[in-house]
Amino acid sequence: MNDKPLQILGRTGSLFTRLPLIFAEELGINYDFVGLEDLAALDPDEYAGNPALRMPILRDDESVLYGSENICRSLAERAKAPARIVWPEDLDDDLSRNAHELVWHCMAAQVQILMAEHVGKVPPNNVLLGKARAGLKGSLDWLEEHATDVVAALPKQRDLSLFEVALYCLVDHLQFGPTVSVENHQSLMAFARQFGARQSAQRTAFR
Ligand SMILES: N[C@@H](CCC(=O)N[C@@H](CS)C(=O)NCC(=O)O)C(=O)O
């Protein structure tokens, strides 16, 4: 068996990269973080071969794996002590499934808006940016109303859920790279404060 640490490739300020970093910390996985330089790069080699030109990527001696959810699943499979993790397919009612969909929508919209503003220098009145901001704001308002109930409905006997990790990373990233305001969403902020007390969150802070 190969004991060389796994590599998680991404950026310390990347919303999607934070998910597997938190999973790795929670699960006690030995890993090296490899920072990627250029968000505008068009060469897949700059993203460990990911043709989608996205991060994070998980790399070991034998393989590369793309996509934050894939990577979280792979890390869970590699954990020495099995953890009780709630995955999207365990959400079995419409409210929880909608909440999952909207968190992932918000994450994609947050990246899209920041990339357009900071990398693309797209004018702020661009219609697609306006729609992305409106969809992000509406989805955040929905999550503000429902996320507490969704979290309360998760199985009590759990170590981690992908939903909570993603929601935490989203709310924290909205403060790190502001696009639409989250500060007045009291229950989302309270959730983030509580989850943010975990060592895994503190060891992976955006910077
Ligand atoms: N579906 C991918 C999305 C990853 C993603 O959008 N990552 C952002 C960084 S947080 C990225 O690579 N952005 C570069 C770009 O948008 O061109 C995943 O779940 O990992």
Short mmCIF file of C-alpha atoms and ligand atoms in Angstrom, two decimals:
data_model
loop_
_atom_site.label_atom_id
_atom_site.label_comp_id
_atom_site.label_asym_id
_atom_site.label_seq_id
_atom_site.Cartn_x
_atom_site.Cartn_y
_atom_site.Cartn_z
CA MET A 1 0.00 0.00 0.00
CA ASN A 2 1.21 3.47 -0.95
CA ASP A 3 1.55 5.84 2.03
CA LYS A 4 2.40 8.94 0.03
CA PRO A 5 -0.04 11.70 0.94
CA LEU A 6 -2.82 12.42 -1.45
CA GLN A 7 -2.81 15.78 -3.15
CA ILE A 8 -5.77 18.13 -3.14
CA LEU A 9 -5.25 20.75 -5.82
CA GLY A 10 -7.08 24.06 -5.72
CA ARG A 11 -6.85 27.51 -4.20
CA THR A 12 -7.08 28.61 -0.58
CA GLY A 13 -9.78 31.10 -1.60
CA SER A 14 -11.77 28.62 -3.70
CA LEU A 15 -15.30 27.86 -2.55
CA PHE A 16 -15.49 24.39 -4.09
CA THR A 17 -11.98 23.43 -2.91
CA ARG A 18 -12.98 24.08 0.71
CA LEU A 19 -15.45 21.16 0.70
CA PRO A 20 -12.87 18.38 0.28
CA LEU A 21 -10.46 20.24 2.55
CA ILE A 22 -13.05 20.15 5.35
CA PHE A 23 -13.82 16.49 4.60
CA ALA A 24 -10.12 15.60 4.70
CA GLU A 25 -9.68 17.37 8.04
CA GLU A 26 -12.80 15.80 9.54
CA LEU A 27 -11.84 12.32 8.36
CA GLY A 28 -8.20 12.50 9.44
CA ILE A 29 -6.89 12.04 5.90
CA ASN A 30 -3.23 12.73 5.29
CA TYR A 31 -3.02 15.11 2.33
CA ASP A 32 -0.87 17.77 0.74
CA PHE A 33 -2.48 20.93 -0.54
CA VAL A 34 -1.23 22.06 -3.95
CA GLY A 35 -2.08 25.64 -4.88
CA LEU A 36 -3.11 26.42 -8.45
CA GLU A 37 -1.90 29.73 -9.78
CA ASP A 38 -3.90 31.10 -12.63
CA LEU A 39 -7.71 31.20 -12.65
CA ALA A 40 -7.65 32.38 -16.26
CA ALA A 41 -5.43 29.55 -17.56
CA LEU A 42 -6.82 27.70 -20.58
CA ASP A 43 -4.43 24.74 -20.46
CA PRO A 44 -5.92 21.66 -18.71
CA ASP A 45 -2.40 20.84 -17.45
CA GLU A 46 -2.77 23.84 -15.14
CA TYR A 47 -5.69 21.97 -13.51
CA ALA A 48 -4.06 18.53 -13.22
CA GLY A 49 -5.55 17.64 -16.61
CA ASN A 50 -9.15 18.56 -15.78
CA PRO A 51 -10.59 19.43 -19.21
CA ALA A 52 -13.30 21.54 -17.55
CA LEU A 53 -10.53 23.89 -16.29
CA ARG A 54 -11.95 23.73 -12.77
CA MET A 55 -10.75 22.99 -9.28
CA PRO A 56 -10.58 21.08 -6.93
CA ILE A 57 -8.79 17.97 -8.16
CA LEU A 58 -7.71 14.98 -6.09
CA ARG A 59 -4.51 13.30 -7.25
CA ASP A 60 -2.72 10.19 -6.10
CA ASP A 61 -0.09 8.05 -7.77
CA GLU A 62 -2.63 6.25 -9.89
CA SER A 63 -5.45 8.62 -10.67
CA VAL A 64 -6.92 12.07 -10.78
CA LEU A 65 -10.46 12.81 -9.69
CA TYR A 66 -12.42 15.93 -10.64
CA GLY A 67 -15.29 17.60 -8.80
CA SER A 68 -15.78 18.50 -5.16
CA GLU A 69 -18.53 15.94 -4.46
CA ASN A 70 -16.60 13.11 -6.14
CA ILE A 71 -13.57 14.03 -4.09
CA CYS A 72 -15.50 14.13 -0.81
CA ARG A 73 -16.84 10.63 -1.57
CA SER A 74 -13.38 9.33 -2.41
CA LEU A 75 -11.97 10.79 0.82
CA ALA A 76 -14.77 9.14 2.80
CA GLU A 77 -13.89 5.79 1.20
CA ARG A 78 -10.23 6.27 2.13
CA ALA A 79 -10.87 7.19 5.78
CA LYS A 80 -9.30 4.74 8.25
CA ALA A 81 -12.30 4.97 10.57
CA PRO A 82 -15.63 4.91 8.74
CA ALA A 83 -17.67 8.04 9.38
CA ARG A 84 -21.43 8.47 9.33
CA ILE A 85 -21.93 10.84 6.43
CA VAL A 86 -25.23 12.06 5.02
CA TRP A 87 -25.04 12.26 1.21
CA PRO A 88 -27.51 13.94 -1.17
CA GLU A 89 -29.19 10.62 -1.98
CA ASP A 90 -30.06 10.26 1.72
CA LEU A 91 -32.24 13.40 1.56
CA ASP A 92 -35.69 11.91 1.15
CA ASP A 93 -38.14 14.81 1.09
CA ASP A 94 -38.74 17.64 -1.38
CA LEU A 95 -37.73 20.42 1.04
CA SER A 96 -34.32 18.86 1.71
CA ARG A 97 -33.77 18.05 -1.96
CA ASN A 98 -34.66 21.62 -2.97
CA ALA A 99 -32.31 22.94 -0.30
CA HIS A 100 -29.49 20.83 -1.66
CA GLU A 101 -30.19 21.99 -5.21
CA LEU A 102 -30.25 25.64 -4.15
CA VAL A 103 -27.02 25.45 -2.15
CA TRP A 104 -25.23 24.01 -5.16
CA HIS A 105 -26.88 26.56 -7.42
CA CYS A 106 -25.68 29.38 -5.13
CA MET A 107 -22.15 27.99 -5.12
CA ALA A 108 -22.02 27.90 -8.91
CA ALA A 109 -23.56 31.39 -9.14
CA GLN A 110 -21.08 32.78 -6.60
CA VAL A 111 -18.16 31.46 -8.68
CA GLN A 112 -19.74 32.70 -11.92
CA ILE A 113 -20.25 36.24 -10.58
CA LEU A 114 -16.77 36.52 -9.06
CA MET A 115 -15.11 35.13 -12.19
CA ALA A 116 -17.10 37.55 -14.38
CA GLU A 117 -16.31 40.55 -12.18
CA HIS A 118 -12.68 39.92 -11.28
CA VAL A 119 -11.28 37.77 -14.08
CA GLY A 120 -13.61 38.69 -16.96
CA LYS A 121 -13.99 42.39 -16.01
CA VAL A 122 -17.58 42.10 -17.26
CA PRO A 123 -19.48 45.40 -16.85
CA PRO A 124 -21.67 45.34 -13.70
CA ASN A 125 -24.85 46.05 -15.68
CA ASN A 126 -24.43 42.91 -17.83
CA VAL A 127 -27.80 41.15 -18.07
CA LEU A 128 -26.42 37.66 -17.34
CA LEU A 129 -24.64 38.95 -14.24
CA GLY A 130 -27.85 40.64 -13.13
CA LYS A 131 -29.76 37.39 -13.52
CA ALA A 132 -27.07 35.43 -11.67
CA ARG A 133 -27.18 37.92 -8.78
CA ALA A 134 -31.01 37.83 -8.65
CA GLY A 135 -31.04 34.01 -8.65
CA LEU A 136 -28.38 33.92 -5.96
CA LYS A 137 -30.26 36.42 -3.80
CA GLY A 138 -33.60 34.62 -4.22
CA SER A 139 -32.04 31.25 -3.41
CA LEU A 140 -30.31 32.68 -0.33
CA ASP A 141 -33.62 34.13 0.88
CA TRP A 142 -35.20 30.68 0.39
CA LEU A 143 -32.36 29.02 2.30
CA GLU A 144 -32.66 31.60 5.07
CA GLU A 145 -36.27 30.51 5.52
CA HIS A 146 -35.79 26.75 5.24
CA ALA A 147 -32.21 25.68 5.99
CA THR A 148 -32.76 25.41 9.74
CA ASP A 149 -35.59 22.90 9.21
CA VAL A 150 -33.52 20.97 6.67
CA VAL A 151 -30.57 20.70 9.07
CA ALA A 152 -32.91 19.68 11.90
CA ALA A 153 -34.31 16.88 9.70
CA LEU A 154 -30.88 15.35 9.01
CA PRO A 155 -30.21 12.03 10.76
CA LYS A 156 -29.11 12.76 14.33
CA GLN A 157 -26.45 10.04 14.25
CA ARG A 158 -24.08 11.70 11.81
CA ASP A 159 -20.52 12.91 11.78
CA LEU A 160 -20.92 15.06 8.71
CA SER A 161 -23.30 15.89 5.89
CA LEU A 162 -22.37 17.17 2.47
CA PHE A 163 -25.29 19.61 2.72
CA GLU A 164 -23.97 21.28 5.88
CA VAL A 165 -20.38 21.43 4.64
CA ALA A 166 -21.52 23.01 1.36
CA LEU A 167 -23.87 25.46 3.11
CA TYR A 168 -21.11 26.50 5.50
CA CYS A 169 -18.59 27.01 2.68
CA LEU A 170 -21.15 29.05 0.73
CA VAL A 171 -22.07 31.38 3.61
CA ASP A 172 -18.43 31.86 4.57
CA HIS A 173 -17.41 32.51 0.96
CA LEU A 174 -20.14 35.13 0.53
CA GLN A 175 -18.34 37.08 3.26
CA PHE A 176 -14.87 36.38 1.85
CA GLY A 177 -15.77 37.38 -1.72
CA PRO A 178 -18.91 39.49 -1.46
CA THR A 179 -21.36 39.32 -4.37
CA VAL A 180 -24.76 39.59 -2.73
CA SER A 181 -25.17 40.35 0.96
CA VAL A 182 -25.61 37.45 3.39
CA GLU A 183 -24.96 39.37 6.62
CA ASN A 184 -28.66 40.13 7.20
CA HIS A 185 -29.61 36.43 6.84
CA GLN A 186 -29.65 35.69 10.53
CA SER A 187 -30.25 31.95 10.55
CA LEU A 188 -27.65 31.32 7.83
CA MET A 189 -25.15 33.42 9.74
CA ALA A 190 -25.95 31.58 12.99
CA PHE A 191 -25.52 28.23 11.24
CA ALA A 192 -22.16 29.35 9.82
CA ARG A 193 -20.96 30.58 13.22
CA GLN A 194 -21.80 27.21 14.77
CA PHE A 195 -20.25 25.11 12.00
CA GLY A 196 -17.29 27.48 11.83
CA ALA A 197 -16.33 26.55 15.39
CA ARG A 198 -15.17 23.13 14.10
CA GLN A 199 -11.44 22.68 13.89
CA SER A 200 -11.83 21.48 10.29
CA ALA A 201 -13.37 24.84 9.36
CA GLN A 202 -10.75 26.84 11.19
CA ARG A 203 -7.85 24.90 9.67
CA THR A 204 -9.15 25.53 6.13
CA ALA A 205 -10.12 29.22 6.37
CA PHE A 206 -10.34 31.10 3.07
CA ARG A 207 -7.34 33.31 2.42
N1 LIG B 1 -18.55 21.18 -10.37
C1 LIG B 1 -17.26 21.62 -9.89
C2 LIG B 1 -17.23 23.14 -9.84
C3 LIG B 1 -15.86 23.64 -9.44
C4 LIG B 1 -15.68 25.13 -9.61
O1 LIG B 1 -16.51 25.85 -10.20
N2 LIG B 1 -14.55 25.58 -9.05
C5 LIG B 1 -14.19 26.98 -9.20
C6 LIG B 1 -13.34 27.45 -8.04
S1 LIG B 1 -14.29 27.55 -6.54
C7 LIG B 1 -13.34 27.12 -10.45
O2 LIG B 1 -12.59 26.24 -10.80
N3 LIG B 1 -13.48 28.27 -11.11
C8 LIG B 1 -12.75 28.57 -12.28
C9 LIG B 1 -13.67 29.05 -13.36
O3 LIG B 1 -14.85 29.31 -13.07
O4 LIG B 1 -13.22 29.19 -14.48
C10 LIG B 1 -16.98 21.00 -8.52
O5 LIG B 1 -17.94 20.61 -7.84
O6 LIG B 1 -15.82 20.86 -8.14
#
